[in-house]
Short mmCIF file of C-alpha atoms in Angstrom, two decimals:
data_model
loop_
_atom_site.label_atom_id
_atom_site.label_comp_id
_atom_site.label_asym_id
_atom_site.label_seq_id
_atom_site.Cartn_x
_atom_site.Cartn_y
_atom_site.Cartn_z
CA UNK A 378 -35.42 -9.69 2.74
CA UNK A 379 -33.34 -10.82 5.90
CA UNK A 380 -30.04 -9.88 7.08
CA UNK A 381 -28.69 -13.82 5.80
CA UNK A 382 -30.43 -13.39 2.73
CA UNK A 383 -28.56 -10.14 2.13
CA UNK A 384 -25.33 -11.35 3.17
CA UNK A 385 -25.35 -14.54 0.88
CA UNK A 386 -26.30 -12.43 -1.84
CA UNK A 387 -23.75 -9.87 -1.65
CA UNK A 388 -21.37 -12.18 -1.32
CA UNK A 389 -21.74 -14.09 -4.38
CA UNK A 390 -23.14 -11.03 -6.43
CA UNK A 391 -19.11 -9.83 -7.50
CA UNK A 392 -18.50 -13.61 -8.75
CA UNK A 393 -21.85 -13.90 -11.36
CA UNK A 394 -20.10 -11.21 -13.67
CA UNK A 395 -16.27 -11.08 -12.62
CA UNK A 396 -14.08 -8.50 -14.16
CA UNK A 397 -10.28 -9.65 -13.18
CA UNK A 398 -9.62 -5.87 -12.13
CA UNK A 399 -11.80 -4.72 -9.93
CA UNK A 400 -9.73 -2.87 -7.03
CA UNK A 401 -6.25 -3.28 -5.67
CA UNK A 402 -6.80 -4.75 -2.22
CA UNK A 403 -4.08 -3.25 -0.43
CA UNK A 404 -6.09 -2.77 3.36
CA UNK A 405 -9.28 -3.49 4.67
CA UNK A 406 -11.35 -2.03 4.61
CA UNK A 407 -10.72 0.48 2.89
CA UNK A 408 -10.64 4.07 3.49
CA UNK A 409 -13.67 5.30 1.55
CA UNK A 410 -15.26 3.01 4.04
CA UNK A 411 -13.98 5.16 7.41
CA UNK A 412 -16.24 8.04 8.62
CA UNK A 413 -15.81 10.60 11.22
CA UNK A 414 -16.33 9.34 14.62
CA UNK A 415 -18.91 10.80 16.72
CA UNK A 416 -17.66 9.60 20.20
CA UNK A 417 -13.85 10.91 18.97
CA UNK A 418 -12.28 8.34 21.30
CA UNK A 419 -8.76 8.75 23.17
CA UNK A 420 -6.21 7.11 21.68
CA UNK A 421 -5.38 6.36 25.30
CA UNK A 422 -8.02 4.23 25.71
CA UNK A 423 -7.65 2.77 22.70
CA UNK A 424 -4.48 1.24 22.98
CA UNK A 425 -5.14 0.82 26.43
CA UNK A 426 -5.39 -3.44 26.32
CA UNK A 427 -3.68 -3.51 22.84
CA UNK A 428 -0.71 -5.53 22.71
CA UNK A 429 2.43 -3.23 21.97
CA UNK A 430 5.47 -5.76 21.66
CA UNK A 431 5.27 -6.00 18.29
CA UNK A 432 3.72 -3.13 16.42
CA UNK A 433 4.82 -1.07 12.84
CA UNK A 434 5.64 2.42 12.85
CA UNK A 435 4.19 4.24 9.35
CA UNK A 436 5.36 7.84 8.88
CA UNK A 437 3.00 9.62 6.15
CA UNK A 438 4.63 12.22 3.74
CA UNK A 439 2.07 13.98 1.21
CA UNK A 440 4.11 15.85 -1.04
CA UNK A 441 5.41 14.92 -4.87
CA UNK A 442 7.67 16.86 -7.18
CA UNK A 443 4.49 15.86 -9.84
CA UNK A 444 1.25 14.27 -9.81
CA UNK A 445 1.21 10.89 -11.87
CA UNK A 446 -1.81 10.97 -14.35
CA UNK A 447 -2.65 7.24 -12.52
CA UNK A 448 -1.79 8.60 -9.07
CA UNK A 449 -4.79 8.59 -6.34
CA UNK A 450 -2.76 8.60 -3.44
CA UNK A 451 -3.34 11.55 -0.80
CA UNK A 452 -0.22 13.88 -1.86
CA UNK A 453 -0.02 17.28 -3.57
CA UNK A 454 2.08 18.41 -5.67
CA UNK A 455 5.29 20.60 -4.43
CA UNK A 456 5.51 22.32 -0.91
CA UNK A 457 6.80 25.58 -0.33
CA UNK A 458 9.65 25.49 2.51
CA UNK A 459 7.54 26.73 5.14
CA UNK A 460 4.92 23.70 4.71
CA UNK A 461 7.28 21.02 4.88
CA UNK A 462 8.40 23.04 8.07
CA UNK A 463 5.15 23.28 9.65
CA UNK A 464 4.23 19.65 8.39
CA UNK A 465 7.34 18.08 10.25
CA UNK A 466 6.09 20.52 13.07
CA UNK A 467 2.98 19.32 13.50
CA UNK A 468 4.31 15.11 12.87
CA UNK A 469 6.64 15.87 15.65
CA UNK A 470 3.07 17.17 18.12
CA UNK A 471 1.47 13.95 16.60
CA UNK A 472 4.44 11.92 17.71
CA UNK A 473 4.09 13.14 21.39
CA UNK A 474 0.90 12.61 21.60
CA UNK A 475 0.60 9.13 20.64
CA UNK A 476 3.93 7.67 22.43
CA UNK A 477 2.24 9.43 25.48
CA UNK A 478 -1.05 7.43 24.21
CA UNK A 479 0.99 3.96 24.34
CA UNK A 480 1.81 4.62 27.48
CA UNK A 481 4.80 2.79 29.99
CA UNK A 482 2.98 0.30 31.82
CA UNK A 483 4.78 -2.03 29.49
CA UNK A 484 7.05 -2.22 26.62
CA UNK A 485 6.18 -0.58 23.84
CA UNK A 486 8.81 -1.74 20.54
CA UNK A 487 8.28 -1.36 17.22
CA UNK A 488 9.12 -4.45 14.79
CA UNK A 489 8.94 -2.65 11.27
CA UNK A 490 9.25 0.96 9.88
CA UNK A 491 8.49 2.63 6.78
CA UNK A 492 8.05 5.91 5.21
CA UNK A 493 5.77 6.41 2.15
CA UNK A 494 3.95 9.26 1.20
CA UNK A 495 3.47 10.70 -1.50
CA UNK A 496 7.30 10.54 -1.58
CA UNK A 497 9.36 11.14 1.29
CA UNK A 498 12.48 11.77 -0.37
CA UNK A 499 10.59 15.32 -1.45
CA UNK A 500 11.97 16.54 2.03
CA UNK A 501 15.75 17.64 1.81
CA UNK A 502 18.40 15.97 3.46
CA UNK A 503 18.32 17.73 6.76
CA UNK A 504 14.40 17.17 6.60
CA UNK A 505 14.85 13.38 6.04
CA UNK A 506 17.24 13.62 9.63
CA UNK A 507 14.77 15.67 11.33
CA UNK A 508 12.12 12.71 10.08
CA UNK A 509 13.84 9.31 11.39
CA UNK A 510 14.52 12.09 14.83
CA UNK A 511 10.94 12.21 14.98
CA UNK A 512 10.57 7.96 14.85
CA UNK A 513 13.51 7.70 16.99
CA UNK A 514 13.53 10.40 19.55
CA UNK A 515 9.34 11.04 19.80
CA UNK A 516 8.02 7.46 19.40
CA UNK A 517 11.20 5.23 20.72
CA UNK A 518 11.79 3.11 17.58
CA UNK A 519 15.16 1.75 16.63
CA UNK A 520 15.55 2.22 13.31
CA UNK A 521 18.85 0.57 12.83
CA UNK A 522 17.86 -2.61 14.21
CA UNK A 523 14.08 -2.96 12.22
CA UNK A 524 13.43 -3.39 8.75
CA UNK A 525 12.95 -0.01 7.59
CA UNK A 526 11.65 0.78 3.97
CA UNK A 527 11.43 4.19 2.41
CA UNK A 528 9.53 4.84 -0.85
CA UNK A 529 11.29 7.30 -3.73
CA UNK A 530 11.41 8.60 -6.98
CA UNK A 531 14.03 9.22 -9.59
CA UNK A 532 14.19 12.92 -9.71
CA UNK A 533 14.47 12.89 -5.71
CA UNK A 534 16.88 9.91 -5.07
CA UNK A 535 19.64 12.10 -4.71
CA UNK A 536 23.05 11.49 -3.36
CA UNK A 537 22.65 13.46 -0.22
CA UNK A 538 19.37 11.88 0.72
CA UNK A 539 20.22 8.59 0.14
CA UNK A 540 23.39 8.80 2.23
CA UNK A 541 20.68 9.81 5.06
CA UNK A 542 18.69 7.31 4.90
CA UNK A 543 21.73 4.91 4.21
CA UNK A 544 22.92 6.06 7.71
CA UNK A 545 19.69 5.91 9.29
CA UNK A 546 19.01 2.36 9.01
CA UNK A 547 17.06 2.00 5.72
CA UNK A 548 16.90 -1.65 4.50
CA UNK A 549 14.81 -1.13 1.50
CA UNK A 550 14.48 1.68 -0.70
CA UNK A 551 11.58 1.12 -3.44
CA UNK A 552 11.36 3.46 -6.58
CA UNK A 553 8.81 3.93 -8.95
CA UNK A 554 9.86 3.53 -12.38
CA UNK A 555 6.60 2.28 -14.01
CA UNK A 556 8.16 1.67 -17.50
CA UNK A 557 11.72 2.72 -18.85
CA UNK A 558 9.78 3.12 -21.91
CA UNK A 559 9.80 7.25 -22.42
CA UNK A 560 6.86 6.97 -24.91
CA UNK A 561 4.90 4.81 -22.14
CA UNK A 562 5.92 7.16 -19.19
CA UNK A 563 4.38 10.22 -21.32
CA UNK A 564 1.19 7.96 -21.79
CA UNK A 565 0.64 7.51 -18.27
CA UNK A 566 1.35 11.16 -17.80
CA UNK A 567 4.53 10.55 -15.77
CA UNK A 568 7.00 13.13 -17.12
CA UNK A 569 10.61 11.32 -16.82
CA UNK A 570 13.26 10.15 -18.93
CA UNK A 571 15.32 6.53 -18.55
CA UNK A 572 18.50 8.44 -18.24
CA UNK A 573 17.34 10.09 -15.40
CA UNK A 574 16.00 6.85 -14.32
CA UNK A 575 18.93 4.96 -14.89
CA UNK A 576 21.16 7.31 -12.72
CA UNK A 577 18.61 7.44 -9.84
CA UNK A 578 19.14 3.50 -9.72
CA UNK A 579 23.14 3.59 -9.69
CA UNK A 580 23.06 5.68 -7.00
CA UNK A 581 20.72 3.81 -5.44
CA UNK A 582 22.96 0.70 -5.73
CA UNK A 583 26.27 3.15 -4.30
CA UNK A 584 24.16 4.20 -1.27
CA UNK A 585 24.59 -0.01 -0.54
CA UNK A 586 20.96 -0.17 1.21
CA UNK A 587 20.45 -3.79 1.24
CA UNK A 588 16.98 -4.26 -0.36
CA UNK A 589 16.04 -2.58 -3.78
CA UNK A 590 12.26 -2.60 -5.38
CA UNK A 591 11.20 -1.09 -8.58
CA UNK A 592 7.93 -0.55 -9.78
CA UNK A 593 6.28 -1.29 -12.93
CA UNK A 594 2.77 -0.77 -14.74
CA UNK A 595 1.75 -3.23 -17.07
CA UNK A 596 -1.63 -2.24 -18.93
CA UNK A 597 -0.35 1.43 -20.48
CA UNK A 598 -1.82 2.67 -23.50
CA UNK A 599 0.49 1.91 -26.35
CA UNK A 600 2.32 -1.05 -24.61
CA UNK A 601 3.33 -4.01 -26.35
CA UNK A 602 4.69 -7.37 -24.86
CA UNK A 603 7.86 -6.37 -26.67
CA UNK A 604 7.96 -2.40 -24.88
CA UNK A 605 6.87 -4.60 -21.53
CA UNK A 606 9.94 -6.46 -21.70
CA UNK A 607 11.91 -3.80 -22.66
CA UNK A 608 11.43 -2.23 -19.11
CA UNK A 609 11.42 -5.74 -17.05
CA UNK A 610 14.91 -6.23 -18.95
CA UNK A 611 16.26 -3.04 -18.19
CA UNK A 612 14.73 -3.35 -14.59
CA UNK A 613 16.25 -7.00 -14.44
CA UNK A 614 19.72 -5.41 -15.25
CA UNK A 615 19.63 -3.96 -11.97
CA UNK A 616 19.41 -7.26 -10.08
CA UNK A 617 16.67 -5.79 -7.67
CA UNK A 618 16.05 -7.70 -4.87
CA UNK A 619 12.42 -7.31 -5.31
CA UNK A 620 10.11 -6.12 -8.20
CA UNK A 621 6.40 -5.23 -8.15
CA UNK A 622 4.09 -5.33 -10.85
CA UNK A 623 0.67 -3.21 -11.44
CA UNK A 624 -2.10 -3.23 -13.43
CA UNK A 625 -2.67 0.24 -14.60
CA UNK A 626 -6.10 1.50 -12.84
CA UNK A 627 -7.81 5.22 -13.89
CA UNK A 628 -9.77 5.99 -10.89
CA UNK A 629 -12.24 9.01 -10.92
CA UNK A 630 -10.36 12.62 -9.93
CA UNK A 631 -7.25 11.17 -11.46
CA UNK A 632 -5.08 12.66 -14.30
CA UNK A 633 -5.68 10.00 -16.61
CA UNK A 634 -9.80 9.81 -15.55
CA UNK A 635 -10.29 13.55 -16.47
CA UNK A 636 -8.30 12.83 -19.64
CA UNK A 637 -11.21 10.22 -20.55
CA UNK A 638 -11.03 8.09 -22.95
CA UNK A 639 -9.68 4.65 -24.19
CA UNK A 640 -6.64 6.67 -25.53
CA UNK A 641 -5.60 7.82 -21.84
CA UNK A 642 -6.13 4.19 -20.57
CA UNK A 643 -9.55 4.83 -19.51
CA UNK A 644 -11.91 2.54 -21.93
CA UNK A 645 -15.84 4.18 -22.20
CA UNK A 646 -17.19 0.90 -23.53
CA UNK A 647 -17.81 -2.30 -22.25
CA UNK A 648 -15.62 -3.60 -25.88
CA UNK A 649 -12.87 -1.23 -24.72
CA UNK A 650 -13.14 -2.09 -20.94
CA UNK A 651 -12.94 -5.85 -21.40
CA UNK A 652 -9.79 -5.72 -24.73
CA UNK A 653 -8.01 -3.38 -21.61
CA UNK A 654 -8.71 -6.69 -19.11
CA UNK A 655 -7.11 -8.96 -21.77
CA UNK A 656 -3.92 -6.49 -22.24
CA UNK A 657 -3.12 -6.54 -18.50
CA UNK A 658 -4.04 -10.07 -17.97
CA UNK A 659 -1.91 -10.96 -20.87
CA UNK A 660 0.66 -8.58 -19.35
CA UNK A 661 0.83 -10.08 -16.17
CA UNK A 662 1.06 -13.33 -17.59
CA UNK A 663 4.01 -12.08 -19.61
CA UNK A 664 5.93 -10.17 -16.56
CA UNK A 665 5.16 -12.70 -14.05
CA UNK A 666 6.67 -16.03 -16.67
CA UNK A 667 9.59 -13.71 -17.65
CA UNK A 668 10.52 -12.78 -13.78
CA UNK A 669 10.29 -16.72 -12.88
CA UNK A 670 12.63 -17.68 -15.36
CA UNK A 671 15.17 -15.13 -14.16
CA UNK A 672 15.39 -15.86 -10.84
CA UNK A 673 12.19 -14.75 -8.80
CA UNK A 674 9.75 -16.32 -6.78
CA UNK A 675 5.87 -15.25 -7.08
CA UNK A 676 5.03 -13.42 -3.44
CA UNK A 677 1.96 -12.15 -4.02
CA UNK A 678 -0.02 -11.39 -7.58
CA UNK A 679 2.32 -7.89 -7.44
CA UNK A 680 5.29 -8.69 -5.79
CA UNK A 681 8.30 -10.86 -6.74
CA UNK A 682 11.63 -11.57 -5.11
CA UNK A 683 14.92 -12.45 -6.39
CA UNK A 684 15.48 -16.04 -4.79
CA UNK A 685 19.13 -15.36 -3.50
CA UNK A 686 17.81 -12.17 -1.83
CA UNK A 687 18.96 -11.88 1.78
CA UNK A 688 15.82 -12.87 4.19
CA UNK A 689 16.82 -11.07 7.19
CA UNK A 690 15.24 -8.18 5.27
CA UNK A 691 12.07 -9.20 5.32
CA UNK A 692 11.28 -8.63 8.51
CA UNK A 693 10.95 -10.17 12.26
CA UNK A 694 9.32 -13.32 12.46
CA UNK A 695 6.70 -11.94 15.47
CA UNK A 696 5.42 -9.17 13.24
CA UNK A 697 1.94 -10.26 11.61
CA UNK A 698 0.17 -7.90 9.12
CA UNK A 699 -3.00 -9.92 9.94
CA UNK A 700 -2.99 -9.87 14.05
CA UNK A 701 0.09 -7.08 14.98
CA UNK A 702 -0.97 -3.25 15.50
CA UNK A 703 0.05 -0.45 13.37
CA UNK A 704 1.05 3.19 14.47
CA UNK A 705 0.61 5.80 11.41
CA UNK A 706 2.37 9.61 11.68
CA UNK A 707 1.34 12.13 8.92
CA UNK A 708 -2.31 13.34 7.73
CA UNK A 709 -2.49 10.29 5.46
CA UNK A 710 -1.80 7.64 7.10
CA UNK A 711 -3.33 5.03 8.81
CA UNK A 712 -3.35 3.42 12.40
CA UNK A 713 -4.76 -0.35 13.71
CA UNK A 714 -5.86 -1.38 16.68
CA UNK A 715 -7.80 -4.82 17.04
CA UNK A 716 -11.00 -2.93 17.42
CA UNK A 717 -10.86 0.66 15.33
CA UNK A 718 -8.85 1.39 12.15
CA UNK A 719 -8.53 4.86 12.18
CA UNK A 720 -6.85 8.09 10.16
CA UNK A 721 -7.48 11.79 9.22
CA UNK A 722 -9.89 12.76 6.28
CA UNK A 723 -9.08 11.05 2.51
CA UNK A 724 -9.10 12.51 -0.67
CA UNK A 725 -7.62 12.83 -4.29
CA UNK A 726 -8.80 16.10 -5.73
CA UNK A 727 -5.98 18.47 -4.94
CA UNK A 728 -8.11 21.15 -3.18
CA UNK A 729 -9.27 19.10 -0.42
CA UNK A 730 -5.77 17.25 -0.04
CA UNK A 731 -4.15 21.06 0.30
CA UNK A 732 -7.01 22.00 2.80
CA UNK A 733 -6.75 18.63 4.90
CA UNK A 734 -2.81 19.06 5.15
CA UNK A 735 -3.64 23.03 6.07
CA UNK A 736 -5.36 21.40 8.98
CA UNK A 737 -3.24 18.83 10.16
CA UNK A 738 -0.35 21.43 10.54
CA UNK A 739 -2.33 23.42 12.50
CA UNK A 740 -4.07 21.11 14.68
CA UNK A 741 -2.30 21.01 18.46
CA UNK A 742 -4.44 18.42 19.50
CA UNK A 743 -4.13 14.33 18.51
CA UNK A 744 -4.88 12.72 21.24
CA UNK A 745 -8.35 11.34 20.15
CA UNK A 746 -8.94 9.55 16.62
CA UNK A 747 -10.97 11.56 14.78
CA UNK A 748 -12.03 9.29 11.23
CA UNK A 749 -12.29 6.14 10.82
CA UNK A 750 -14.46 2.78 11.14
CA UNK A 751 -14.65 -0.05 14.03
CA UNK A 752 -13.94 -3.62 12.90
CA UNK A 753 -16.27 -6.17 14.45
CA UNK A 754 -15.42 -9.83 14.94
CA UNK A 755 -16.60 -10.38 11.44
CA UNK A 756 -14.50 -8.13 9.76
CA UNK A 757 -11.56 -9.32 11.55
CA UNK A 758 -12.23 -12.78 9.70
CA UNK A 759 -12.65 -11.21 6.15
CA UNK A 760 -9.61 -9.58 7.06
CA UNK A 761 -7.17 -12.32 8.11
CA UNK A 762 -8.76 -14.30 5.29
CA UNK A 763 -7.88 -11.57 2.87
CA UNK A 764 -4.52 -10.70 3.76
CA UNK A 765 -3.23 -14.32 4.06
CA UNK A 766 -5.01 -15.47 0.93
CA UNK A 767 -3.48 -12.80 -1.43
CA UNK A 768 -0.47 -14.09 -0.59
CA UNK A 769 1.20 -16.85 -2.56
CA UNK A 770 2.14 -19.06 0.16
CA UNK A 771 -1.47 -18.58 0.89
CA UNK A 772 -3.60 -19.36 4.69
CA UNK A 773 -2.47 -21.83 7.22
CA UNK A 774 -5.97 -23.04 8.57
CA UNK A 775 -4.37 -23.74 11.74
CA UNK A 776 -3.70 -20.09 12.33
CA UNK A 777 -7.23 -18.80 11.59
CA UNK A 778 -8.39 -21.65 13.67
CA UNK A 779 -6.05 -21.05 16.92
CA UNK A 780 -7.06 -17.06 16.21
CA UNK A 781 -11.05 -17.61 16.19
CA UNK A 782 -12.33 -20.98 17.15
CA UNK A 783 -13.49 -21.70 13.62
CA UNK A 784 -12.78 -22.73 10.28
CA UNK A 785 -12.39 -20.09 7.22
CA UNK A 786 -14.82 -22.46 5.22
CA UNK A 787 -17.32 -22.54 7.95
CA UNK A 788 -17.09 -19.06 7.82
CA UNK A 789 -17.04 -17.70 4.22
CA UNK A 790 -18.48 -21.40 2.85
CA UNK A 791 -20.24 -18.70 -0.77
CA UNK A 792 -17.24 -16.81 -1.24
CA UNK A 793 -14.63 -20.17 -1.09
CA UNK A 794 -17.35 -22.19 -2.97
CA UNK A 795 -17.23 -19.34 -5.45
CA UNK A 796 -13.57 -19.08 -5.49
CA UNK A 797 -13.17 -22.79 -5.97
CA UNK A 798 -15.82 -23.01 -8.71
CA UNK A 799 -13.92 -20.94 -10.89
CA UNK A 800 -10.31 -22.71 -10.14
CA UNK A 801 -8.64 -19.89 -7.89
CA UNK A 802 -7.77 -22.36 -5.10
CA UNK A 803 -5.28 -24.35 -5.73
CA UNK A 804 -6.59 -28.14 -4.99
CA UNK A 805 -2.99 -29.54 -5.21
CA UNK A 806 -2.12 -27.81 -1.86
CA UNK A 807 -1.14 -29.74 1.09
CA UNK A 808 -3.68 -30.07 3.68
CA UNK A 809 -4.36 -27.81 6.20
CA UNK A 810 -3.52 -25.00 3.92
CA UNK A 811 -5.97 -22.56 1.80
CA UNK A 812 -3.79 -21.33 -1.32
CA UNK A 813 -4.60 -19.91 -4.74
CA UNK A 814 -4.01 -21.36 -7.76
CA UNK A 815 -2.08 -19.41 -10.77
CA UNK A 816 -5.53 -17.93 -11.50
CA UNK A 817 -6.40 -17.13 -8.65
CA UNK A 818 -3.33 -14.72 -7.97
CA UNK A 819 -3.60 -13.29 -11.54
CA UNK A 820 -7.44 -12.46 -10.31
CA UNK A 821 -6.41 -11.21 -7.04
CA UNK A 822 -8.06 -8.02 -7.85
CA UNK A 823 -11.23 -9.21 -8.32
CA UNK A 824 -11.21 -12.14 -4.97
CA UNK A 825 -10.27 -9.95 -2.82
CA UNK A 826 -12.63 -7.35 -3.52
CA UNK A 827 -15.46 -10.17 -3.04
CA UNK A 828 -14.65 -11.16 0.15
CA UNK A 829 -15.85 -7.45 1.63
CA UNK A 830 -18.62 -7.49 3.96
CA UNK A 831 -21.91 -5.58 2.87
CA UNK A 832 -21.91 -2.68 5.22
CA UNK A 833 -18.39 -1.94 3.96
CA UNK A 834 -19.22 -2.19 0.08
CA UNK A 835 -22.17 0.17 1.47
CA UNK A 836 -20.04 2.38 2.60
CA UNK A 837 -17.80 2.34 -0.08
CA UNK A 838 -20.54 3.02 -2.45
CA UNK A 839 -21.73 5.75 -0.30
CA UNK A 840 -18.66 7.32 -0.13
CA UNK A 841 -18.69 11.27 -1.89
CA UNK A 842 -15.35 11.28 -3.50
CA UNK A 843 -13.46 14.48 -3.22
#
């Protein structure tokens, strides 16, 4: 079989028997995909040619008061005082290293900032200063004059922490809730109560950060489209500025995956697996109508915005996901450059996440990437392609065209036939512009998934999950 033959093949293979969820598309590729890298190359001469007048600054922290049964993110659970000492430590030696990396022979500015984890509001007050030093002070970024999001969590958005990051710049602060349903946050093994919810939001609100997000999970065992509103109400009371919706997923080394079992949200039968599709569809369907008629516009098949939100919050107009670098700090996160995504070793089991963030805080050297996986002129496509199409307001073909000399359907003409075939692109849009349809955002999780390239579902496949 030839190399085209393959190709076509894999790329119409994921549309002949389409589940709606396959995988939440949220980079490319995707870090099962990465693998250590022989040659280990500076990060000098990495960045050496890449443009820096526009880049994001990402600081990783891996450490959560509890481990959500759904939860695959690289983050263990609690940290004694002396870790979060020697983690900062060692963020602070990565931070050298890589603003020495950029180098001065021209500007180097940073257009966005966030902190995620994990949940960075784990570290105490004084920690959270000593953090934003670190992005300020080590790497050069201005973090009152950026859009800077930090990520939280009801038992940690306390007072004093929030009146940190208040004063540090933050202009979004997003906290998972998941459901203000107690019965429903049991189910997905998320121990919290909506009091304690509740008060985590009003203070929240008093810290006056401009931007607030709350997460949801639609797709919980036991949830109804009357317990589903029940949380988007009590969410809606808030008046967030944005919202986020997700599907419940229970991926292998998860709490909910060794639960097993249709009762822990993890169907063992094709029956199970495809009345579990219809729940979250039906879900989504639900959330997204009820969040439209409030007030919100559709962003993306997850994220919604409250229409009178203030825009200066979402960020600089010259910072593009798609083309603009990214800079990540911490053992989880990770860093672009136009030719080599790159981070430290993944995993969810909570052995290897303890043994990777053992080595991280005592590595003294990080001034060559050490894991990850070059992207080729192809995979630069699938990638624009992908992050512009999940997006509501969808791909100017102009912009692809001024980026690569060609046209997206000359270039994926199976996958967009494919698409189109089963009504995801939206034929009423203007022309000039490749959009999805209402279907084809409420199957974002299986499109995007479709449009990887074979030798990264290889390596995906390949991947020995630990």
């Amino acid at each position: 079989m030839t190399t085209t033959t393959t190709a076509a093949a894999s790329a119409t293979a994921p549309l002949a028997a389409v589940r709606p969820y396959e995988s939440y598309v949220y980079a490319y590729p995707h870090k099962t995909a990465y693998r250590p890298l022989e040659d280990r190359p500076r990060l000098r001469t990495l960045w050496a040619a890449e443009p820096k007048d526009a880049l994001s600054l990402y600081l990783h922290i891996p450490f959560c008061e509890v481990r959500c049964g759904f939860c695959n993110l690289f983050t263990r659970i609690g940290a004694p005082e002396e870790l979060t000492t020697r983690y900062l430590d060692a963020l602070d030696r990565q931070a050298l290293a890589v603003r020495e990396a950029l180098g001065d022979e021209e500007p180097v500015r940073f257009a966005a900032a966030a902190f995620g984890g994990g949940t960075p509001t784990f570290l105490t007050a004084g920690e959270l200063e000593r953090l934003c030093d670190t992005a300020e002070r080590r790497m050069g970024a201005d973090l009152r004059s950026v859009p800077l999001s930090v990520e939280t969590s009801p038992s940690t958005a306390t007072a004093d922490r929030l009146a940190v990051l208040a004063d540090r710049g933050t202009t979004r602060i997003s906290i998972g809730v998941q459901s203000f349903v107690d019965e429903e946050a049991r189910a997905a093994v998320r121990p919290q109560r909506r009091a304690e919810v509740e008060a985590a939001l009003g203070r929240i609100r008093e810290a006056r950060i401009p931007v607030l997000n709350i997460d949801l999970i639609y797709g919980i065992d036991g949830q109804t489209e009357r317990t589903w509103l029940t949380s988007l109400d009590a969410a809606l009371a808030w008046r967030p500025e944005e919202l986020y919706l997700y599907p419940l997923y229970v991926r292998p080394l998860t709490g909910l995956h060794r639960l097993g079992g249709a009762a822990a949200g993890a169907p063992a039968r094709d029956g199970e697996e495809a009345a579990w599709d219809e729940q979250r569809l039906r879900l989504y369907a639900v959330g997204r109508d009820h969040l439209l008629a409030h007030g919100y516009e559709q962003v993306s098949m997850r994220m919604f915005r409250r229409l009178d939100a203030p825009r200066e919050q979402e960020g600089p107009e010259d910072y593009a996901c798609q083309t603009d670098g990214m800079i990540g700090l911490g053992c989880g996160a990770r860093s672009y450059t136009s030719a080599l995504h790159y981070s430290f070793d993944y995993a969810v089991d909570m052995r290897e996440i303890r043994s990777i963030i053992d080595r991280f805080t005592a590595a003294e050297d990080f001034s060559r990437a050490e894991v990850g996986r070059y992207v080729d002129a192809d995979e630069a496509r699938r990638r624009h392609l992908l992050q512009s199409l999940l997006q509501a307001s969808g791909l100017p073909v102009a912009e692809y065209r001024a980026r690569f000399g060609t046209e997206p359907g000359a270039d994926f003409p199976a996958e967009l036939a494919g698409f189109a075939a089963r009504g995801w692109l939206d034929a009423s849009a203007p022309d000039g512009l490749l959009r999805l349809s209402a279907s084809g955002l409420a199957h974002s999780d299986a499109l995007g998934p479709a449009l990887f390239s074979p030798g990264v579902r290889t390596a995906m496949a390949a991947y020995e999950r630990k």
